[in-house]
Coordinates of C-alpha atoms and ligand atoms in Angstrom, one line a residue:
X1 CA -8.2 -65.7 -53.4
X2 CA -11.6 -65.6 -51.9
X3 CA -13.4 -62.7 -51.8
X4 CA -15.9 -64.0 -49.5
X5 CA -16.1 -62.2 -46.4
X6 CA -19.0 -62.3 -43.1
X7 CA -21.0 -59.6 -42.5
X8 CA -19.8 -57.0 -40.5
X9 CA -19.8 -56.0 -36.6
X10 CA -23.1 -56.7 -34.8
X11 CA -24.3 -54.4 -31.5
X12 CA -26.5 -55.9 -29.1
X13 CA -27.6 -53.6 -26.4
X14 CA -29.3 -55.3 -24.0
X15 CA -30.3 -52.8 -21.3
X16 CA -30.2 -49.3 -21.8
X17 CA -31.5 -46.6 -19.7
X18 CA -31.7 -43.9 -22.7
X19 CA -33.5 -44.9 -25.7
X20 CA -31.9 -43.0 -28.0
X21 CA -28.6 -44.7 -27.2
X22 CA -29.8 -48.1 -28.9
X23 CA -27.5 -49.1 -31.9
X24 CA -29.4 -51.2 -34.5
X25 CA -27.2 -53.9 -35.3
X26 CA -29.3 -54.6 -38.8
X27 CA -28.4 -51.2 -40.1
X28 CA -24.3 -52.1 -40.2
X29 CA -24.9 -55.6 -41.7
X30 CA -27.1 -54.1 -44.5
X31 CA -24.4 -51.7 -45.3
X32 CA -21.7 -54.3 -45.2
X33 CA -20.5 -54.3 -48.3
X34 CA -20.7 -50.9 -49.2
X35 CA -18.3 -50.1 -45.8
X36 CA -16.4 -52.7 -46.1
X37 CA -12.5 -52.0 -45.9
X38 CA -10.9 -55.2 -46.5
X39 CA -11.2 -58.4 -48.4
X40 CA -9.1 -60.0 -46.2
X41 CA -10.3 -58.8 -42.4
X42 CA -13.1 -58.9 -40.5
X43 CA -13.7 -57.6 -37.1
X44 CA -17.5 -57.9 -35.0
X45 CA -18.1 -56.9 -31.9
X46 CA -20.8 -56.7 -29.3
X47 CA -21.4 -53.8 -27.0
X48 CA -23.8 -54.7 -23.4
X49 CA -24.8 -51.6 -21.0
X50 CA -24.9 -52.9 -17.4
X51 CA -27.6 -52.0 -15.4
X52 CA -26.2 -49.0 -13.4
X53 CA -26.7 -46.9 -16.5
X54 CA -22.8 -46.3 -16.0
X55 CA -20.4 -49.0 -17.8
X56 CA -20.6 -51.4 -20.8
X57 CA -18.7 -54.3 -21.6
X58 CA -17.4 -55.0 -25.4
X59 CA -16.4 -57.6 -26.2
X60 CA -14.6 -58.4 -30.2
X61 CA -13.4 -60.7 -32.5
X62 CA -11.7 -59.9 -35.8
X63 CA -11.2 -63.0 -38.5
X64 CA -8.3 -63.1 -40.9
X65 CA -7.4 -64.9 -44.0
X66 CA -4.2 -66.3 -45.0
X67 CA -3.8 -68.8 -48.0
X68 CA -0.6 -70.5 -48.5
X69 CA 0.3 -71.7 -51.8
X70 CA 2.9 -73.9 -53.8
X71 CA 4.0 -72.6 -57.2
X72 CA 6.2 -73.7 -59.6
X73 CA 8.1 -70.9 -61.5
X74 CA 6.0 -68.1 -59.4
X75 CA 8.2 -65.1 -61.9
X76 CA 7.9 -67.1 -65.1
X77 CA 5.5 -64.1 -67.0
X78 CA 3.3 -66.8 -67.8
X79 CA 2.0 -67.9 -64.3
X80 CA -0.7 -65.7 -63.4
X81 CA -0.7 -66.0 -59.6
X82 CA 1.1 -62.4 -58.5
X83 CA -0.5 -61.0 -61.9
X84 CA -4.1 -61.9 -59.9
X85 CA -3.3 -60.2 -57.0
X86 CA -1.5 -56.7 -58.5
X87 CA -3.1 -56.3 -62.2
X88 CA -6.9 -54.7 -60.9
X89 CA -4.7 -52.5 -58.7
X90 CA -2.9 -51.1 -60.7
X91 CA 0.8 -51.3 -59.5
X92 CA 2.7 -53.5 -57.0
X93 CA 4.8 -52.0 -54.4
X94 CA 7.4 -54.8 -53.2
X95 CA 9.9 -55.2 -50.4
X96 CA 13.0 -57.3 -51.5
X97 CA 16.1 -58.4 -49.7
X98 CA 19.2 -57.1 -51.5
X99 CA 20.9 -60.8 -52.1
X100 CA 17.3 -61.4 -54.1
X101 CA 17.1 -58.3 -55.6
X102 CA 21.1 -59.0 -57.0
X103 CA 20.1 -62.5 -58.1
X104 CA 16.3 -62.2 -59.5
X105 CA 16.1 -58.7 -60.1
X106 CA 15.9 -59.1 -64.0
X107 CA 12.8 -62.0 -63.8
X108 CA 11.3 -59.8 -61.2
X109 CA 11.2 -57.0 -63.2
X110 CA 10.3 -58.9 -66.4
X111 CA 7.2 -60.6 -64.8
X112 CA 5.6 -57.1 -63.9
X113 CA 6.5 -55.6 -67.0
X114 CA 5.1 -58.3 -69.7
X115 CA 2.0 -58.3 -67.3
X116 CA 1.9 -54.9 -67.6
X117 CA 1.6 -54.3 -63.9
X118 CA 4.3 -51.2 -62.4
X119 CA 6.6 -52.5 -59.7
X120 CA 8.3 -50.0 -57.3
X121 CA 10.6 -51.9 -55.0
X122 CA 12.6 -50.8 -51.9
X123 CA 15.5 -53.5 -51.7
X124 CA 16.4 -53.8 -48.1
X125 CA 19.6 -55.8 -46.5
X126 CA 18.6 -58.0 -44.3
X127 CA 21.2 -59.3 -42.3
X128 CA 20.2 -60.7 -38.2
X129 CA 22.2 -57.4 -37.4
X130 CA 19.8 -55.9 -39.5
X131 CA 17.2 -57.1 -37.3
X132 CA 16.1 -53.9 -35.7
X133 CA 13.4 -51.1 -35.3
X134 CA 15.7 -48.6 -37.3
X135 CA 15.3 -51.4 -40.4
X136 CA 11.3 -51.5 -40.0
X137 CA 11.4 -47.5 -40.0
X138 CA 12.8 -47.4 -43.1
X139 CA 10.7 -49.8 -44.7
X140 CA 7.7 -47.7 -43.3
X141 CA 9.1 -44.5 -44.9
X142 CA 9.3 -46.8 -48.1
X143 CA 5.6 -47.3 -47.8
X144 CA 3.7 -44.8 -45.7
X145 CA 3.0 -41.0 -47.2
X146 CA 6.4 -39.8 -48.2
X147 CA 7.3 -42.9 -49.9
X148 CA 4.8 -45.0 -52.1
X149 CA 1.7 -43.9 -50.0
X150 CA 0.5 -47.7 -49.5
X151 CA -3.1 -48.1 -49.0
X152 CA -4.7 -50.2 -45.9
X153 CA -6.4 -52.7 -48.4
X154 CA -3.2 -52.9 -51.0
X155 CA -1.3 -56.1 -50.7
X156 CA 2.8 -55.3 -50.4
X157 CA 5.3 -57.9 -51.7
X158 CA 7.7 -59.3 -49.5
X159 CA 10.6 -61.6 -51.1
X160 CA 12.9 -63.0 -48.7
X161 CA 14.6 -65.1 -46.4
X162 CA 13.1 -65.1 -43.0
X163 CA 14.9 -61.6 -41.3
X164 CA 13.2 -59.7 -44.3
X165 CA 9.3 -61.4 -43.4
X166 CA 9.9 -60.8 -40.1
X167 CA 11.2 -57.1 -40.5
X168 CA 8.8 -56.0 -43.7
X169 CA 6.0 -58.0 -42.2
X170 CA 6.0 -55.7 -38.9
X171 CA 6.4 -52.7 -40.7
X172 CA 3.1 -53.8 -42.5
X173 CA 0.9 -54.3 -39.0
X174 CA 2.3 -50.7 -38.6
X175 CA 1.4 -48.9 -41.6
X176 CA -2.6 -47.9 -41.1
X177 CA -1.9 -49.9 -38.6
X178 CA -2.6 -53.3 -40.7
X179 CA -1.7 -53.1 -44.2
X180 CA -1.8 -56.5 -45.9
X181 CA 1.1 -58.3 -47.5
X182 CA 1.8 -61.3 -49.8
X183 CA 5.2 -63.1 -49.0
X184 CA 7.3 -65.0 -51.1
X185 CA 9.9 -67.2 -49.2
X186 CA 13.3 -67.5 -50.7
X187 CA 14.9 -69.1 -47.8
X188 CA 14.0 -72.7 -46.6
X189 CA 13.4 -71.2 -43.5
X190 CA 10.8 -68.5 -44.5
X191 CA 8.9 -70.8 -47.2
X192 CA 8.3 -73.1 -44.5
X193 CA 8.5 -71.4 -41.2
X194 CA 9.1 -67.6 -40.8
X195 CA 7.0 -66.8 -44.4
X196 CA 3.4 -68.2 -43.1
X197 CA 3.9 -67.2 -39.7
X198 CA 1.8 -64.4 -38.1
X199 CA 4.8 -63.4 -35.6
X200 CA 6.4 -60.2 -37.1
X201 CA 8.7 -58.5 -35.4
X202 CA 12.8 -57.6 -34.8
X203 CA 15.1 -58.4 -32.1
X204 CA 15.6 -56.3 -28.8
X205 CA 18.6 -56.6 -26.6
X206 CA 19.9 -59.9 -26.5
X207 CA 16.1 -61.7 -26.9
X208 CA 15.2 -62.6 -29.8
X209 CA 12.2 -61.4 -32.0
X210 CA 11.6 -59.9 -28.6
X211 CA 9.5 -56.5 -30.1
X212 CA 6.7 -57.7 -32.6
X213 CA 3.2 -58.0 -33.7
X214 CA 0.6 -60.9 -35.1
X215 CA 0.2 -60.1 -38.6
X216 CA 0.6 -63.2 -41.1
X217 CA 0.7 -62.8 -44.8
X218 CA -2.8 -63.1 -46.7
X219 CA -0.7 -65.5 -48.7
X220 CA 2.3 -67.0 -48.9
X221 CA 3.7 -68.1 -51.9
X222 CA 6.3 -71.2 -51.9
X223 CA 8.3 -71.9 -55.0
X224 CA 11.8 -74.0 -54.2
X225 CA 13.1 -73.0 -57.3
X226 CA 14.6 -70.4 -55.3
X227 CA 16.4 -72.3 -52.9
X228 CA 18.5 -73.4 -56.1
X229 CA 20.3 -69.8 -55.7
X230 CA 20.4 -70.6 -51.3
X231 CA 23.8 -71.3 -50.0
X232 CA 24.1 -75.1 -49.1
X233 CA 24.6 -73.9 -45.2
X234 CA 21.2 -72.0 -45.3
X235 CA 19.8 -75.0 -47.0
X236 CA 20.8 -77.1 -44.1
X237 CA 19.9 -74.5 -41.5
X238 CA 16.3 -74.3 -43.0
X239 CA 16.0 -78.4 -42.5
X240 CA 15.8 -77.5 -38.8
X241 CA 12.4 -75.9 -38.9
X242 CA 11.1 -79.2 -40.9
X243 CA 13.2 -81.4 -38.4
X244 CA 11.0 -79.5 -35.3
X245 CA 7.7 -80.7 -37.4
X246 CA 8.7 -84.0 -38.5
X247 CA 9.5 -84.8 -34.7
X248 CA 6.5 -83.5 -32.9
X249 CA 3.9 -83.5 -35.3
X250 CA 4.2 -86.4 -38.6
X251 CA 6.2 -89.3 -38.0
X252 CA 5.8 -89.7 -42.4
X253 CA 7.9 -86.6 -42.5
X254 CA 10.7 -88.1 -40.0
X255 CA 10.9 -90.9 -41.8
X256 CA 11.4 -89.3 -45.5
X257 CA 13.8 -87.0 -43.9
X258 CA 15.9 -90.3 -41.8
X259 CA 15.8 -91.8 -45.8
X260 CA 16.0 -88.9 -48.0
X261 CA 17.1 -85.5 -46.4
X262 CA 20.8 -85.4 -46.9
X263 CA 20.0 -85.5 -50.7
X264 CA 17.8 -82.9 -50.4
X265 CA 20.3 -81.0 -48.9
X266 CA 22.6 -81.6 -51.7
X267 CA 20.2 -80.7 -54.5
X268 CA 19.1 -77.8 -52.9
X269 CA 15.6 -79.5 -52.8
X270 CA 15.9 -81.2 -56.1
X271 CA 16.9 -78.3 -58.0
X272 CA 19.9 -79.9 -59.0
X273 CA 21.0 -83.7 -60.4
X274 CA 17.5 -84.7 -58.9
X275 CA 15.6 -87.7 -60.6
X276 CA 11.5 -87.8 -60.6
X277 CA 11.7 -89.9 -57.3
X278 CA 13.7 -86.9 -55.3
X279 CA 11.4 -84.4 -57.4
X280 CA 8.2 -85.7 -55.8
X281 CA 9.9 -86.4 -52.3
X282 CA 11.0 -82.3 -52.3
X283 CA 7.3 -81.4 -52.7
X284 CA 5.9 -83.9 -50.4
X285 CA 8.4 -82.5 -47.8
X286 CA 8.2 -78.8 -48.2
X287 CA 4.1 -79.4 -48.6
X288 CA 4.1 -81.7 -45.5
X289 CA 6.1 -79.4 -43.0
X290 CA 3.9 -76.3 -43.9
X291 CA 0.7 -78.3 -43.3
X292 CA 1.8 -79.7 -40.0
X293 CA 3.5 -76.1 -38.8
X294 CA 0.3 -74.5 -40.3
X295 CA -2.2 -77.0 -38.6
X296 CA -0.8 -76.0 -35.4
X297 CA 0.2 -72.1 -35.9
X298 CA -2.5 -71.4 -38.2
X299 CA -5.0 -72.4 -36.1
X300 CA -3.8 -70.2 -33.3
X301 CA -2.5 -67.5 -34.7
X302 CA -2.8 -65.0 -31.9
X303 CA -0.5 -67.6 -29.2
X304 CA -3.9 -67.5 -27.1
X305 CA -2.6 -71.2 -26.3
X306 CA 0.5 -72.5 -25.5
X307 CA -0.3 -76.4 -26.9
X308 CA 2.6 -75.2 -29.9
X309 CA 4.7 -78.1 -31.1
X310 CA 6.2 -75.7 -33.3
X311 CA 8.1 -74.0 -30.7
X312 CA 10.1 -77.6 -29.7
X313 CA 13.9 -76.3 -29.8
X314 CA 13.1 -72.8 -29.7
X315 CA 12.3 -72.6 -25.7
X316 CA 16.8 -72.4 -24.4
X317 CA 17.7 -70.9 -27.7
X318 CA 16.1 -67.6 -28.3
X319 CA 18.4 -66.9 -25.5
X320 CA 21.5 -68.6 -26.2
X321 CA 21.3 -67.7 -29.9
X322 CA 22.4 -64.7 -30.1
X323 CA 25.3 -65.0 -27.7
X324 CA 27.2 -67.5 -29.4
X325 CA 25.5 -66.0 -33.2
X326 CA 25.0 -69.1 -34.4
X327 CA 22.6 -69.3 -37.3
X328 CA 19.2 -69.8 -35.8
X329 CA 18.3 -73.4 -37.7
X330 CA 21.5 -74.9 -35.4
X331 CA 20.5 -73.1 -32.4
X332 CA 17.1 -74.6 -32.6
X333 CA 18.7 -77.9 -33.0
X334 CA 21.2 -77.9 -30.5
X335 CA 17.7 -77.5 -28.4
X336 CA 15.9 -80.0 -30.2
X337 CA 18.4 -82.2 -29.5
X338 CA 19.2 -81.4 -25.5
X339 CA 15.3 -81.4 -25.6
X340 CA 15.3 -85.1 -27.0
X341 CA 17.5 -85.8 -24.0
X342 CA 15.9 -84.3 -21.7
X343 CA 12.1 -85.8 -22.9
X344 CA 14.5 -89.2 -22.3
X345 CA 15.4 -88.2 -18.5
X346 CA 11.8 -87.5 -17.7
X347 CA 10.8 -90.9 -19.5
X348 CA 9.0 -89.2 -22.5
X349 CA 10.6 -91.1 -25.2
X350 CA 12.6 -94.1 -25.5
X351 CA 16.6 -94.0 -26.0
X352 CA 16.1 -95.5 -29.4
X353 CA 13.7 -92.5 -30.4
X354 CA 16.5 -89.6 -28.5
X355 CA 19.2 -91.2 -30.5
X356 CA 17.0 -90.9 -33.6
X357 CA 16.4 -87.6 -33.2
X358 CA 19.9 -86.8 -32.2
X359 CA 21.1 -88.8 -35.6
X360 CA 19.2 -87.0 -38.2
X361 CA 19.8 -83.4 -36.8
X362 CA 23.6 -84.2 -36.7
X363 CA 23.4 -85.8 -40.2
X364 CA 21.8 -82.8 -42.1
X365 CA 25.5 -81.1 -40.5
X366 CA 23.5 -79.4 -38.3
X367 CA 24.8 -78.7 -34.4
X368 CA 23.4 -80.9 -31.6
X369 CA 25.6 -79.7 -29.1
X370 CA 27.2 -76.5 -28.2
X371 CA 29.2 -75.7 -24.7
X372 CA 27.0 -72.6 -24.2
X373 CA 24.1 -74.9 -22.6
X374 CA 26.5 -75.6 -19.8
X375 CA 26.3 -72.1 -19.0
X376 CA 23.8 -72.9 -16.2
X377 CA 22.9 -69.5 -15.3
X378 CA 22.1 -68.2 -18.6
X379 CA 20.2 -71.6 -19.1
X380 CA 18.0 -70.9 -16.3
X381 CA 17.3 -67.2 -17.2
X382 CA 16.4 -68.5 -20.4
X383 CA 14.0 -70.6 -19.1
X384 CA 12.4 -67.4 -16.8
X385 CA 12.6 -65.4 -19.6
X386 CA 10.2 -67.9 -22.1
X387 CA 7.9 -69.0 -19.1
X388 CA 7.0 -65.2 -18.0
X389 CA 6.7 -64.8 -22.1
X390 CA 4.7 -68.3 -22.9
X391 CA 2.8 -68.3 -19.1
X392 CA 3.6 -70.4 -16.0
X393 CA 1.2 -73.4 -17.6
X394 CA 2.7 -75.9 -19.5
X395 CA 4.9 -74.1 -21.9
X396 CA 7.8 -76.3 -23.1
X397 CA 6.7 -78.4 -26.1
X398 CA 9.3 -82.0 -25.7
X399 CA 8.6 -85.0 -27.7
X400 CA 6.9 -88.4 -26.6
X401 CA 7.7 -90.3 -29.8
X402 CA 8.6 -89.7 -33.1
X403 CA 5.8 -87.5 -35.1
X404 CA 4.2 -86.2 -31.4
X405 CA 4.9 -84.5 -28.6
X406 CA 3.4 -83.3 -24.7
X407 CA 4.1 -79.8 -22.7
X408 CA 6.0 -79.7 -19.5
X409 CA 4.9 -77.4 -17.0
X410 CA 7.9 -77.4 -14.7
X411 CA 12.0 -78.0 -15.6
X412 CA 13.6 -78.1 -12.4
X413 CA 17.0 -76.8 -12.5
X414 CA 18.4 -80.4 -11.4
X415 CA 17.0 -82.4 -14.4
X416 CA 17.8 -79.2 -16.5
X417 CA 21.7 -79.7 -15.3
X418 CA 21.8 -83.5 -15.4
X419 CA 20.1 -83.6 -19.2
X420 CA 22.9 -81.5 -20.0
X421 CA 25.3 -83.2 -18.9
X422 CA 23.6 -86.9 -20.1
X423 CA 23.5 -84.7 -23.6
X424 CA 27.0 -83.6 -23.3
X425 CA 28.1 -87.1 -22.9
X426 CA 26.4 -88.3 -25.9
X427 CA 27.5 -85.7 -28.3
X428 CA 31.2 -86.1 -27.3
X429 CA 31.3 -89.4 -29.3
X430 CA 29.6 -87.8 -32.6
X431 CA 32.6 -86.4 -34.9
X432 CA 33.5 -82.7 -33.7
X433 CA 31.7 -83.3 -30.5
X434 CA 28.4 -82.5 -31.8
X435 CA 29.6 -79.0 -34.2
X436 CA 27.7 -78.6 -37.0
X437 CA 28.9 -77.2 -40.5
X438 CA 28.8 -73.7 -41.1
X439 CA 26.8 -72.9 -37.8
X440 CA 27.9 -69.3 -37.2
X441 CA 26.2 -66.1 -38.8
X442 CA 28.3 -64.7 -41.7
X443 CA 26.7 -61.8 -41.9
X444 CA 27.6 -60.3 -38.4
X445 CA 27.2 -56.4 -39.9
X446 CA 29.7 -55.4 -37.8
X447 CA 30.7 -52.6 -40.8
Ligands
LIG1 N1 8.5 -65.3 -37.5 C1 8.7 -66.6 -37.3 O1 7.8 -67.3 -36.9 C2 10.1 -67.1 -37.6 C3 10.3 -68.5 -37.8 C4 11.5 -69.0 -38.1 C5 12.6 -68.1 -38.2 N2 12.4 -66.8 -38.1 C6 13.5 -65.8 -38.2 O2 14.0 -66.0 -39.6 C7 15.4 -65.6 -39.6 C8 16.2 -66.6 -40.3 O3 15.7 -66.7 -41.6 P1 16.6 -67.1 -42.8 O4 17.3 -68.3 -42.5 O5 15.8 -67.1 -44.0 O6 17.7 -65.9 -42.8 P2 17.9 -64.7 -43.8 O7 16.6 -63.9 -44.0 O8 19.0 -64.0 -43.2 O9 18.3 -65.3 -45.2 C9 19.5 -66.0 -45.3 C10 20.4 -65.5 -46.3 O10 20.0 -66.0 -47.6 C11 19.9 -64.9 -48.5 N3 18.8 -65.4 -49.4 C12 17.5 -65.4 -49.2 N4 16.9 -66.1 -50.2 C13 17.9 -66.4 -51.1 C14 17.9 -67.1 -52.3 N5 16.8 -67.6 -52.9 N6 19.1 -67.2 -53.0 C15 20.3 -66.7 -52.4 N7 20.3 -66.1 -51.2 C16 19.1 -65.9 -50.6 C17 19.6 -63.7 -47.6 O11 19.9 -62.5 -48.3 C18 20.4 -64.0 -46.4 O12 21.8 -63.6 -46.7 C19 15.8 -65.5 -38.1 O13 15.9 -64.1 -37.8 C20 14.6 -66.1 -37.3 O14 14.4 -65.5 -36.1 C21 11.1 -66.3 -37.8

């Protein structure tokens, strides 16, 4: 990890009417170093007094740093990645999901132990149910003064599927208000989606990830080895989240998916009965849909602009999803897919390229179809709700091909109904009228 960081805040005072109130900006970049809280942050500012000797304008920007990284065998005591990060301080405090915790608790342990580092972890269910402010507050007891008394420049561990980087990585913009975290993905979906992402945060009242904060990892750490322990139906569910990149972003990664993606859902991303070909193919994909989501999220990691391909199947579904509880990889394809159909209606992309898309989602056994989208009403309060969330500008990434993709500003309700039913029609010839396998949350936490 770099340690590099820019010097610190500058003042500029350009009118003042009181001499003694002028701020040196040289003295604060000389003393840079020695202030300097963070190896990760940096925030400068300037300050202006207006004329009437009675307002100033400040004005800020704060710069972040967020590496992500493939490793193989990221617990094997040998690979000195997390031994970097936690030896020069001294211990490692680490958030884990319970499944993990049950299933790698004895390697976890092991690394810190021949690297001499002491690990104190809080092992947190994670469930969707689980999705909720009451989770993040005990995480923060975990970590803030009556628990391990985490510092603002200490690095937590977070190793989980997506619900735990989403939960743990809030409760980290909350403690000091930033505290930085490393996250390790276990799920498809958080080593290549919800892991990276800046977007924190738990669910309110039937929106989803409604209540949140920008606060990405300062690395992520991918290792697929994991996903050899993932259920096959998570594995599938995760493939949505690659699908969303491969169709609006790199045709390359659409086409090794048409040719190889059901076997990597098989092998659980060549972690089983995988030859040297399938080996290479797992890498290139996982490596290829974190660069493309990256490219686009990375870049604009505050949402200040609404040009995000990444979102392409999440714009119906975040309020849909949780209605029907279907596992969020074959919510966002059910709208991937009506979203293909509905890029067709308004003459974005040929039929050939909708029935494309339509064809790999439903051959990964993920859901293209699902009778709530004829729920008109809750379709169109869907739509209010994202448009007074993303803006009233263009907001609603569709494709234009395969591997790019355009914004519409403006779904009428007409073409909104008649793509649904165009896309109802369609899927009622695919076997099960468009179902996927496994679609619906297991883990409903109703206990
Ligand atoms: N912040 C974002 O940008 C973003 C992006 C995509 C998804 N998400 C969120 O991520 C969540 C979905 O993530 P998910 O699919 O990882 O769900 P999840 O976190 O519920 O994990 C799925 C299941 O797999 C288990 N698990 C995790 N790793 C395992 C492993 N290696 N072996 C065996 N079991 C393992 C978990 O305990 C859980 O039961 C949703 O809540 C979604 O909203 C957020």
């Amino acid at each position: 990890m770099s340690n590099t960081i820019p010097s610190t805040s500058v003042a500029v005072i350009e009118k003042v009417n009181k001499p003694d109130f002028i701020f040196d900006p040289s003295i604060r970049r000389e003393h840079a170093e020695k202030y300097r809280t963070s190896e990760w942050y940096d925030g400068r500012g300037e300050i202006r007094a207006v004329e009437d000797g009675r307002s100033f304008q400040i004005s800020a920007t704060f710069t972040l740093q967020s590496e992500v990284k493939l490793v193989n065998g990221v617990l094997d005591p040998s690979n000195p990645v997390l031994a970097e990060i936690y030896k020069s301080r001294g211990r490692c405090i680490a958030v884990v999901d319970h499944t993990v915790d049950e299933l790698y608790k004895e390697p976890l342990e092991n690394y810190f132990k021949q690297n001499d580092i002491p690990l104190k972890t809080f092992v947190c269910r994670a469930w969707e149910s689980d999705k909720n402010p009451d989770t993040v507050h005990k995480i923060l007891q975990f970590l803030g003064k009556d628990g391990c008394d985490v510092s603002r420049n200490e690095p937590v561990l977070i190793i989980g599927g997506g619900v735990l980087s989403d939960v743990a990585g809030l409760a980290c913009s909350l403690q000091h208000r930033r505290t930085p975290y490393v996250m390790i993905g276990t799920s498809v979906v958080a080593a290549i989606d919800a892991g990276p992402s800046p977007r924190t945060c738990t669910n309110g009242n039937f929106f989803k990830n409604g209540i949140g904060a920008y606060h990405p990892p300062v690395m992520t750490i991918v290792d697929r080895s994991f996903f050899s322990t993932l259920p096959k139906g998570h594995i599938r569910n995760g493939m949505a989240e690659i699908i969303k990149m491969a169709v609006t972003d790199d045709r390359v990664l659409f086409e090794l998916l048409e040719e190889y993606g059901q076997r990597l859902v098989e092998t659980h991303f060549a972690n089983f009965n995988a030859d040297d070909e399938l080996v290479k193919v797992a890498d290139e994909v996982i490596y290829r849909a974190l660069y493309s989501y990256m490219k686009h999220e990375g870049t604009n990691m505050f949402e200040t602009y609404q040009d995000r391909p990444h979102a392409y199947g999440h714009t119906w579904s975040p309020r849909f999803e949780p209605v029907v509880k279907l596992m969020h990889g074959h919510a966002v394809s059910v709208g991937m897919s009506l979203g293909a159909t509905l890029a067709l209606e308004m003459g974005w992309i040929t039929k050939n390229e909708r029935d494309r898309i339509v064809a790999l989602c439903s051959s990964m056994g993920l859901s293209v179809y699902h009778e709530i989208i004829e729920d008109t009403e809750l379709m169109l309060q869907a739509q209010k709700n994202i448009r007074r969330k993303r803006g009233s500008g263009l907001w609603a990434p569709l494709p234009t091909g395969i591997g790019s993709c355009s914004f519409a500003g403006e779904v009428p309700p007409d073409l909104l109904i008649s793509a649904v039913e165009e896309h109802k029609h369609l899927c009622a010839d695919f076997p099960d009228q468009g179902k996927g396998e496994e679609m619906y949350l297991s883990d409903l936490g109703l206990e």
